[in-house]
Every structure is written in structure tokens, then in C-alpha cells.
PDB file of C-alpha atoms and ligand atoms in Angstrom:
ATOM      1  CA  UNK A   1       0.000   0.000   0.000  1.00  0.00           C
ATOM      2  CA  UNK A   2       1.133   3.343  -0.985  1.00  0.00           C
ATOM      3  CA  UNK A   3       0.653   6.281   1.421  1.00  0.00           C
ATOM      4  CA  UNK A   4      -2.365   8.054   0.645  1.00  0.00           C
ATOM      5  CA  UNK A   5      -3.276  12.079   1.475  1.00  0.00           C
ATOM      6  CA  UNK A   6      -4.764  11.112   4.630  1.00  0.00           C
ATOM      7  CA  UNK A   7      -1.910   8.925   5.281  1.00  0.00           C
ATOM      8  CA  UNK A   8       0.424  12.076   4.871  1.00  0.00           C
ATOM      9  CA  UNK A   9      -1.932  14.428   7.185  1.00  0.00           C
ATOM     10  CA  UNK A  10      -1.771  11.762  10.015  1.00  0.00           C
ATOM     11  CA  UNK A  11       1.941  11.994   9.781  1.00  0.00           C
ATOM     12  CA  UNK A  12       2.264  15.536   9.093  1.00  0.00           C
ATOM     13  CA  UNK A  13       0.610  15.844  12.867  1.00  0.00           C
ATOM     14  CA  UNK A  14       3.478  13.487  13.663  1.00  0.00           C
ATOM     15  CA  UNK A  15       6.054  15.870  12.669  1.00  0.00           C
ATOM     16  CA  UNK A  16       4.226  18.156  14.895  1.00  0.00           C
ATOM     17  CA  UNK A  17       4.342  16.359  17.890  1.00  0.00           C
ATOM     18  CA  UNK A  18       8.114  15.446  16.955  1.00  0.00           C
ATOM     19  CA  UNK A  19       8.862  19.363  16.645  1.00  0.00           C
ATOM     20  CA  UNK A  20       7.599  19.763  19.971  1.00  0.00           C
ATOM     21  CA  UNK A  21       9.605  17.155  21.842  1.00  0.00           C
ATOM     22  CA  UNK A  22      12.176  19.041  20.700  1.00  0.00           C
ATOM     23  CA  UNK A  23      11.406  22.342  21.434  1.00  0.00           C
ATOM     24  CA  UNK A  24      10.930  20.772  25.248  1.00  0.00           C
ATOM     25  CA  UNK A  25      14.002  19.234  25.252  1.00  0.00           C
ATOM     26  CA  UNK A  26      13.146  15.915  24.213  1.00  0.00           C
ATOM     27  CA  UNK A  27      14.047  14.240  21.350  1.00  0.00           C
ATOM     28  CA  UNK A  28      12.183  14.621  17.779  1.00  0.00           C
ATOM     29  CA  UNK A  29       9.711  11.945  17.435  1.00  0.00           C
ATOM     30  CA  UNK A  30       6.106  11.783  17.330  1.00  0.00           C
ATOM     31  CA  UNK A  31       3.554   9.037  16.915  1.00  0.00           C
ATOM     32  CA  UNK A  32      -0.297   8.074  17.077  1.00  0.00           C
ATOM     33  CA  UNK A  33      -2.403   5.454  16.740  1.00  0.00           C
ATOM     34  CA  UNK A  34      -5.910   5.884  14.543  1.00  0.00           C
ATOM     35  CA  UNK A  35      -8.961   3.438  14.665  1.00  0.00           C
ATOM     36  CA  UNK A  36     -10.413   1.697  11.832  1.00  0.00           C
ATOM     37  CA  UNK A  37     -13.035   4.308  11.457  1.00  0.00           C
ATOM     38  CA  UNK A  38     -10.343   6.904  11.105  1.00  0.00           C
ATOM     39  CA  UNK A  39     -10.284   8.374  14.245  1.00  0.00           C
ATOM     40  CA  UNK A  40      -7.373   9.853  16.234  1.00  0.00           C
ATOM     41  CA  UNK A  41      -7.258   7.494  19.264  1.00  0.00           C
ATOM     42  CA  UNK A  42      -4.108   8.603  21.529  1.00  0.00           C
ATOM     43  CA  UNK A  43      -0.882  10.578  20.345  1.00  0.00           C
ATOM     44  CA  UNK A  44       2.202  11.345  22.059  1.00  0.00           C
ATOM     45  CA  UNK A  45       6.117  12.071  21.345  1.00  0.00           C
ATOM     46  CA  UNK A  46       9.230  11.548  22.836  1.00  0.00           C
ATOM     47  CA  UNK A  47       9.838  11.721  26.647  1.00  0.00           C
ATOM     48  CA  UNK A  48      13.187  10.817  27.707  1.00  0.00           C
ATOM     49  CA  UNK A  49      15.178  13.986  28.565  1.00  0.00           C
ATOM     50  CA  UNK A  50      14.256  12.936  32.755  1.00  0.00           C
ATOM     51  CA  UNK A  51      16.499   9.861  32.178  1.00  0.00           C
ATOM     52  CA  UNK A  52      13.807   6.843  31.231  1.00  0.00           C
ATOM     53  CA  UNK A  53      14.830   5.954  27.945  1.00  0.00           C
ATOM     54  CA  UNK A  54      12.381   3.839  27.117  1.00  0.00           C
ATOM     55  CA  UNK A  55      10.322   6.105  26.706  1.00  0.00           C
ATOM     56  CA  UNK A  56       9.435   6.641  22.849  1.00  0.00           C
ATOM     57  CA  UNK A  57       5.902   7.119  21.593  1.00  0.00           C
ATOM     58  CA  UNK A  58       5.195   4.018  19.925  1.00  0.00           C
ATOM     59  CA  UNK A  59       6.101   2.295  23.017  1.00  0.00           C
ATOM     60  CA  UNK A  60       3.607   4.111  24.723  1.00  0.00           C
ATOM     61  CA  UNK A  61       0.944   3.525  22.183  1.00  0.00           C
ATOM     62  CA  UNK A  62       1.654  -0.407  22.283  1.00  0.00           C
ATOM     63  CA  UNK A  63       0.758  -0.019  25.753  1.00  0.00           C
ATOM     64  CA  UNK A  64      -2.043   2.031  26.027  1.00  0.00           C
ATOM     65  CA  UNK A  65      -3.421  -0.087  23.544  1.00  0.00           C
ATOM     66  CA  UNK A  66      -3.496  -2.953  25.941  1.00  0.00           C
ATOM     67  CA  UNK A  67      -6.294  -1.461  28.120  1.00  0.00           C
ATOM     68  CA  UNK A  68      -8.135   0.885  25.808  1.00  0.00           C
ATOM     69  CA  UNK A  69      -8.852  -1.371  22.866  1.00  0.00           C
ATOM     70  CA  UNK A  70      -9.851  -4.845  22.196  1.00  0.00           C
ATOM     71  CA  UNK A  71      -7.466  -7.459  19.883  1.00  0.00           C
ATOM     72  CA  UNK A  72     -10.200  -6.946  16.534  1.00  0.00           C
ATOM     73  CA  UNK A  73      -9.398  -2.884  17.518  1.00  0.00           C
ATOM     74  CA  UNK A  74      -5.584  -3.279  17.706  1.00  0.00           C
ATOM     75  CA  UNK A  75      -5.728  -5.723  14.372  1.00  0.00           C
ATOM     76  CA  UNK A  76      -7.444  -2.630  12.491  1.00  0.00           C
ATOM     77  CA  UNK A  77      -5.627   0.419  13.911  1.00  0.00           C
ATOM     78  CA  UNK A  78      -2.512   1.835  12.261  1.00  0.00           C
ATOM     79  CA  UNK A  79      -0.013   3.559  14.176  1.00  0.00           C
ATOM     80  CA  UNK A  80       1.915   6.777  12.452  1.00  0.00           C
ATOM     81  CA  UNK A  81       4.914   7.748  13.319  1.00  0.00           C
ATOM     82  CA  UNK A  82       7.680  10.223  12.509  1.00  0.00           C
ATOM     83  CA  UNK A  83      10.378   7.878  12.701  1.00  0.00           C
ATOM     84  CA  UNK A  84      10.755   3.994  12.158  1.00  0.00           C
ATOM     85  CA  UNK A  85       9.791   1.893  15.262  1.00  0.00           C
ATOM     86  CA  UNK A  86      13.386   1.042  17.024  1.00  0.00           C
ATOM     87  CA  UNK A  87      13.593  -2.261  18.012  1.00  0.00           C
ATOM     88  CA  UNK A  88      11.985  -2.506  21.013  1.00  0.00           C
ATOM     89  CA  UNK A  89       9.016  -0.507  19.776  1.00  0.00           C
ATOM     90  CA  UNK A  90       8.594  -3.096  16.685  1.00  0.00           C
ATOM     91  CA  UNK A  91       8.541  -5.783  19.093  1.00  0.00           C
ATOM     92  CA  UNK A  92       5.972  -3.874  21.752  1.00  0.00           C
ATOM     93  CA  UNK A  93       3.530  -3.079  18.705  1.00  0.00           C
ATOM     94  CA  UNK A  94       3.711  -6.678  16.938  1.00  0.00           C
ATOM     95  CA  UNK A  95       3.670  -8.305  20.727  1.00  0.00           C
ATOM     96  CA  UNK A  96      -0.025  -6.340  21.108  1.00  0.00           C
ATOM     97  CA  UNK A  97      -1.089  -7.292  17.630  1.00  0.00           C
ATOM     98  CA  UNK A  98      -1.778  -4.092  16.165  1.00  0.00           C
ATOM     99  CA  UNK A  99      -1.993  -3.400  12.892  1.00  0.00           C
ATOM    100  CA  UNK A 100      -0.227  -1.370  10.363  1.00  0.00           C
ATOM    101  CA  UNK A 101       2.799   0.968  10.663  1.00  0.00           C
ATOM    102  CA  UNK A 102       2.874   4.058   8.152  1.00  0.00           C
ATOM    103  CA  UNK A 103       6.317   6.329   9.390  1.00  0.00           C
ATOM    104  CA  UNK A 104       7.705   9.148   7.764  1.00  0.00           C
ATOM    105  CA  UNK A 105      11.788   8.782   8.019  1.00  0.00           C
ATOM    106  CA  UNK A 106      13.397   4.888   8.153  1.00  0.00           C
ATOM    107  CA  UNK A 107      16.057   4.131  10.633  1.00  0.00           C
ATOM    108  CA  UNK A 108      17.934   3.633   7.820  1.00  0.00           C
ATOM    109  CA  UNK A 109      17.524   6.796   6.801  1.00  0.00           C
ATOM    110  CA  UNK A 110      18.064   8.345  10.097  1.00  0.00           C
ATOM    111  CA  UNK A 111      21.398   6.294  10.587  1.00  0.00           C
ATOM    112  CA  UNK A 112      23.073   7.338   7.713  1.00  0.00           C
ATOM    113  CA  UNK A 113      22.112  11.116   8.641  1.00  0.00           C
ATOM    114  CA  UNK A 114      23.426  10.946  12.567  1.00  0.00           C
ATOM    115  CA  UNK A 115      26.332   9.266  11.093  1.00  0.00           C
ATOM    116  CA  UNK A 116      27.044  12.358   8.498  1.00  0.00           C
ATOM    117  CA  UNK A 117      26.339  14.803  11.186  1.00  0.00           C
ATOM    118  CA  UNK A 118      29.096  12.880  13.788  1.00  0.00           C
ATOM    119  CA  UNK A 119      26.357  12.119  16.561  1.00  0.00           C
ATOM    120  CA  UNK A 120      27.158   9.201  18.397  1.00  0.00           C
ATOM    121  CA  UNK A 121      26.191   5.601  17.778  1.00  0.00           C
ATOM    122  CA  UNK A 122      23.003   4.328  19.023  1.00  0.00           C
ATOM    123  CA  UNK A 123      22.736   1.213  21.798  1.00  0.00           C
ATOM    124  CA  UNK A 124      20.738  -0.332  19.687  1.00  0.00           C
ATOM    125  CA  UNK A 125      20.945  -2.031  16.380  1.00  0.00           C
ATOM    126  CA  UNK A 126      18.904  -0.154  13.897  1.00  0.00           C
ATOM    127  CA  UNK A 127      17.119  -2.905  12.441  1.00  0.00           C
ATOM    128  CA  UNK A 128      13.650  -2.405  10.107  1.00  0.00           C
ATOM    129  CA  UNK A 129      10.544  -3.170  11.756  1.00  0.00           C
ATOM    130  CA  UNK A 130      10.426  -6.115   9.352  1.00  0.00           C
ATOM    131  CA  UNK A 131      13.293  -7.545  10.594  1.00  0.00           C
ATOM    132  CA  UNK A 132      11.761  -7.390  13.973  1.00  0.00           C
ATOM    133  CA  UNK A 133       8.421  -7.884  13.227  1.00  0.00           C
ATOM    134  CA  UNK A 134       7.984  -9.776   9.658  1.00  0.00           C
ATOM    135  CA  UNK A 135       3.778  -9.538   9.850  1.00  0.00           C
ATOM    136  CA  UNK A 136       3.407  -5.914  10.239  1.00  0.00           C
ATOM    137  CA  UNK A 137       2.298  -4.417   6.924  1.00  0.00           C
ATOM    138  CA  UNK A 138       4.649  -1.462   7.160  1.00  0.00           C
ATOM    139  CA  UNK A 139       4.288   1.871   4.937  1.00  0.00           C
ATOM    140  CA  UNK A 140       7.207   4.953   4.252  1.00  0.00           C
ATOM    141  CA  UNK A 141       9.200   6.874   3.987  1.00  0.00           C
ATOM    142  CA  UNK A 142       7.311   9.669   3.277  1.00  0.00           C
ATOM    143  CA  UNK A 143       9.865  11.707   0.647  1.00  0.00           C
ATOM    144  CA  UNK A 144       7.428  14.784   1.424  1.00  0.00           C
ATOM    145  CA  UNK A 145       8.633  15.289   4.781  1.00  0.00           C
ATOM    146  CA  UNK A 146      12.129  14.055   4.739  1.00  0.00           C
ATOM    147  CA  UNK A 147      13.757  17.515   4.689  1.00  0.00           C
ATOM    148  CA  UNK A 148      11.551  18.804   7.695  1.00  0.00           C
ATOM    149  CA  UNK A 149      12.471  15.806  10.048  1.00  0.00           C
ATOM    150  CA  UNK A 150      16.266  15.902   8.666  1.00  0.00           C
ATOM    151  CA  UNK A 151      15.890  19.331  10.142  1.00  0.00           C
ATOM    152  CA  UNK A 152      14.821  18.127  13.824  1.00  0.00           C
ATOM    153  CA  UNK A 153      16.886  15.815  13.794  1.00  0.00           C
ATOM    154  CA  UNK A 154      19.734  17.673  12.508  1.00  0.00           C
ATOM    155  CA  UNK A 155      19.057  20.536  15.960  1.00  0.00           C
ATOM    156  CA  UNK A 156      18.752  17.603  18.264  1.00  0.00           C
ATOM    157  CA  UNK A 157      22.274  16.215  17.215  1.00  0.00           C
ATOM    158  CA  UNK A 158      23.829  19.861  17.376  1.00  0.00           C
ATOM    159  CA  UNK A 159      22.293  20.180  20.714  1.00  0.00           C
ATOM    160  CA  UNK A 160      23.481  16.798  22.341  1.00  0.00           C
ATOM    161  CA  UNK A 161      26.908  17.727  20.853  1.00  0.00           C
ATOM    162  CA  UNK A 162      27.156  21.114  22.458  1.00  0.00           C
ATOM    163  CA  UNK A 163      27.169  23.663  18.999  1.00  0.00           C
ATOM    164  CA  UNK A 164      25.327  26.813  18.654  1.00  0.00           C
ATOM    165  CA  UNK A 165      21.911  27.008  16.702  1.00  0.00           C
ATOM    166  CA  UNK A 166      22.048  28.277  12.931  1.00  0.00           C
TER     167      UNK A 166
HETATM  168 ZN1   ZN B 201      11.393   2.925  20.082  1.00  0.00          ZN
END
């Protein structure tokens, strides 16, 4: 499945949520989780600045999932996201059975930028969701707001290394 225009105004809110992780000191990522009938069901972004670094969006979606929605729910949601699921989010959503993932930037993608930009390495292997989580029909990039989150990400990495704004 291709992403469609609603597709890219759920994850345009994404990029929203992302931008404002960041602006609070968080890192840029944003995420929520929509209902079969369309509906925004619960959105969040990235919490981790107070030291609990498990906490990224889709993790918290995978678990607010498991008391807010039934298994035929969770089958027919899809969860948006700015960024690719790490691995411990790909196994979290595919461990609750929901349903498909449509994100804006791969981890791929995001790698090879941190990489360019000399951020450090990340504790965890990158891997695609479908490496993690082979049934999860899986949707992106999104090409249309690649240079918007390559922005985010690109302040985040300045900031963690200690150089002034642009
Ligand atoms: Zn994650």
C-alpha cells in the first residue's frame, strides 16, 4: 500500500508532535495510533530527557493499547509515526497485535544522517521493523517530509553535541 493524502496528514501531525519534543528538550519523534473508522485514538512524542529511555511514543501507544482497545481494535488500527519503530518498539507493537505501521523517516535513513552529522552511535541495532516484526504491513518513507524531520533531527544532534543554533 502506498501512502495516501490522509496517510500524509496523520503523519504531518506526527512531525508536529516530533517538533515539539524538541522544542521541550526531548528528542524529535512523534507518533499516534488511529482506529479503523479513522479516528485519532491517543498521540504522544518523545519523553526521555528525565532519564527513562524507554520512553518513545510508539512504546507508549503499544501499551495504552493494551487497556483501551480490544485485539479486533488493535488488528485494524494503524499507528503513524515520525520515525521507524526502534527495536523494542517493533517488538511492543507486533507483541499487542496491532496493525499497520505508516512512518515518515526509516532508521535507515536516520542512521546514515546521525552518522554524516558525527552524533554518536546508538545502543541499539537499527534494524527495520520487518526484521523485527515480519507480519506488520509497514508503509514509508514519506519523501514529502524528509527535509523537515532531517531538520529536527539535525538541531537535536547539534544540541546533544554542544554547537550553537544556525
Ligand atoms: Zn522505540
Amino acid at each position: 500500500m502506498s501512502l495516501s493524502e490522509t496517510d500524509l496528514s496523520h503523519l504531518r501531525r506526527c512531525v508536529e508532535l516530533a517538533r515539539e519534543g524538541l522544542e521541550d528538550g526531548d528528542e524529535p519523534f512523534g507518533s499516534l495510533l488511529v482506529d479503523a473508522k479513522g479516528k485519532v485514538r491517543f498521540e504522544d512524542r518523545n519523553r526521555v530527557k528525565d532519564g527513562d529511555e524507554t520512553r518513545h511514543p510508539e512504546f507508549e501507544i503499544a501499551r495504552w493499547s493494551a487497556s483501551h482497545l480490544t485485539a479486533e481494535e488493535r488488528a485494524a488500527a494503524t499507528v503513524y509515526t515520525s520515525g521507524e519503530h526502534c527495536p523494542m518498539c517493533s517488538a511492543a507493537h507486533a507483541w499487542m497485535g496491532l496493525g499497520r505501521i505508516v512512518y515518515a523517516v526509516s532508521s535507515g535513513q536516520l542512521t546514515e544522517w546521525r552518522a554524516g552529522w558525527g552524533a554518536a552511535g546508538s545502543p541499539v541495532v537499527a534494524l527495520p521493523i520487518s526484521a523485527v516484526a515480519p507480519d506488520v504491513p509497514v508503509d514509508g518513507p514519506a519523501p514529502e517530509l524528509e527535509q523537515e524531520m532531517q531538520e529536527l533531527h539535525h538541531a537535536r544532534v547539534r544540541r546533544d553535541l554542544g554547537q550553537a543554533g544556525e
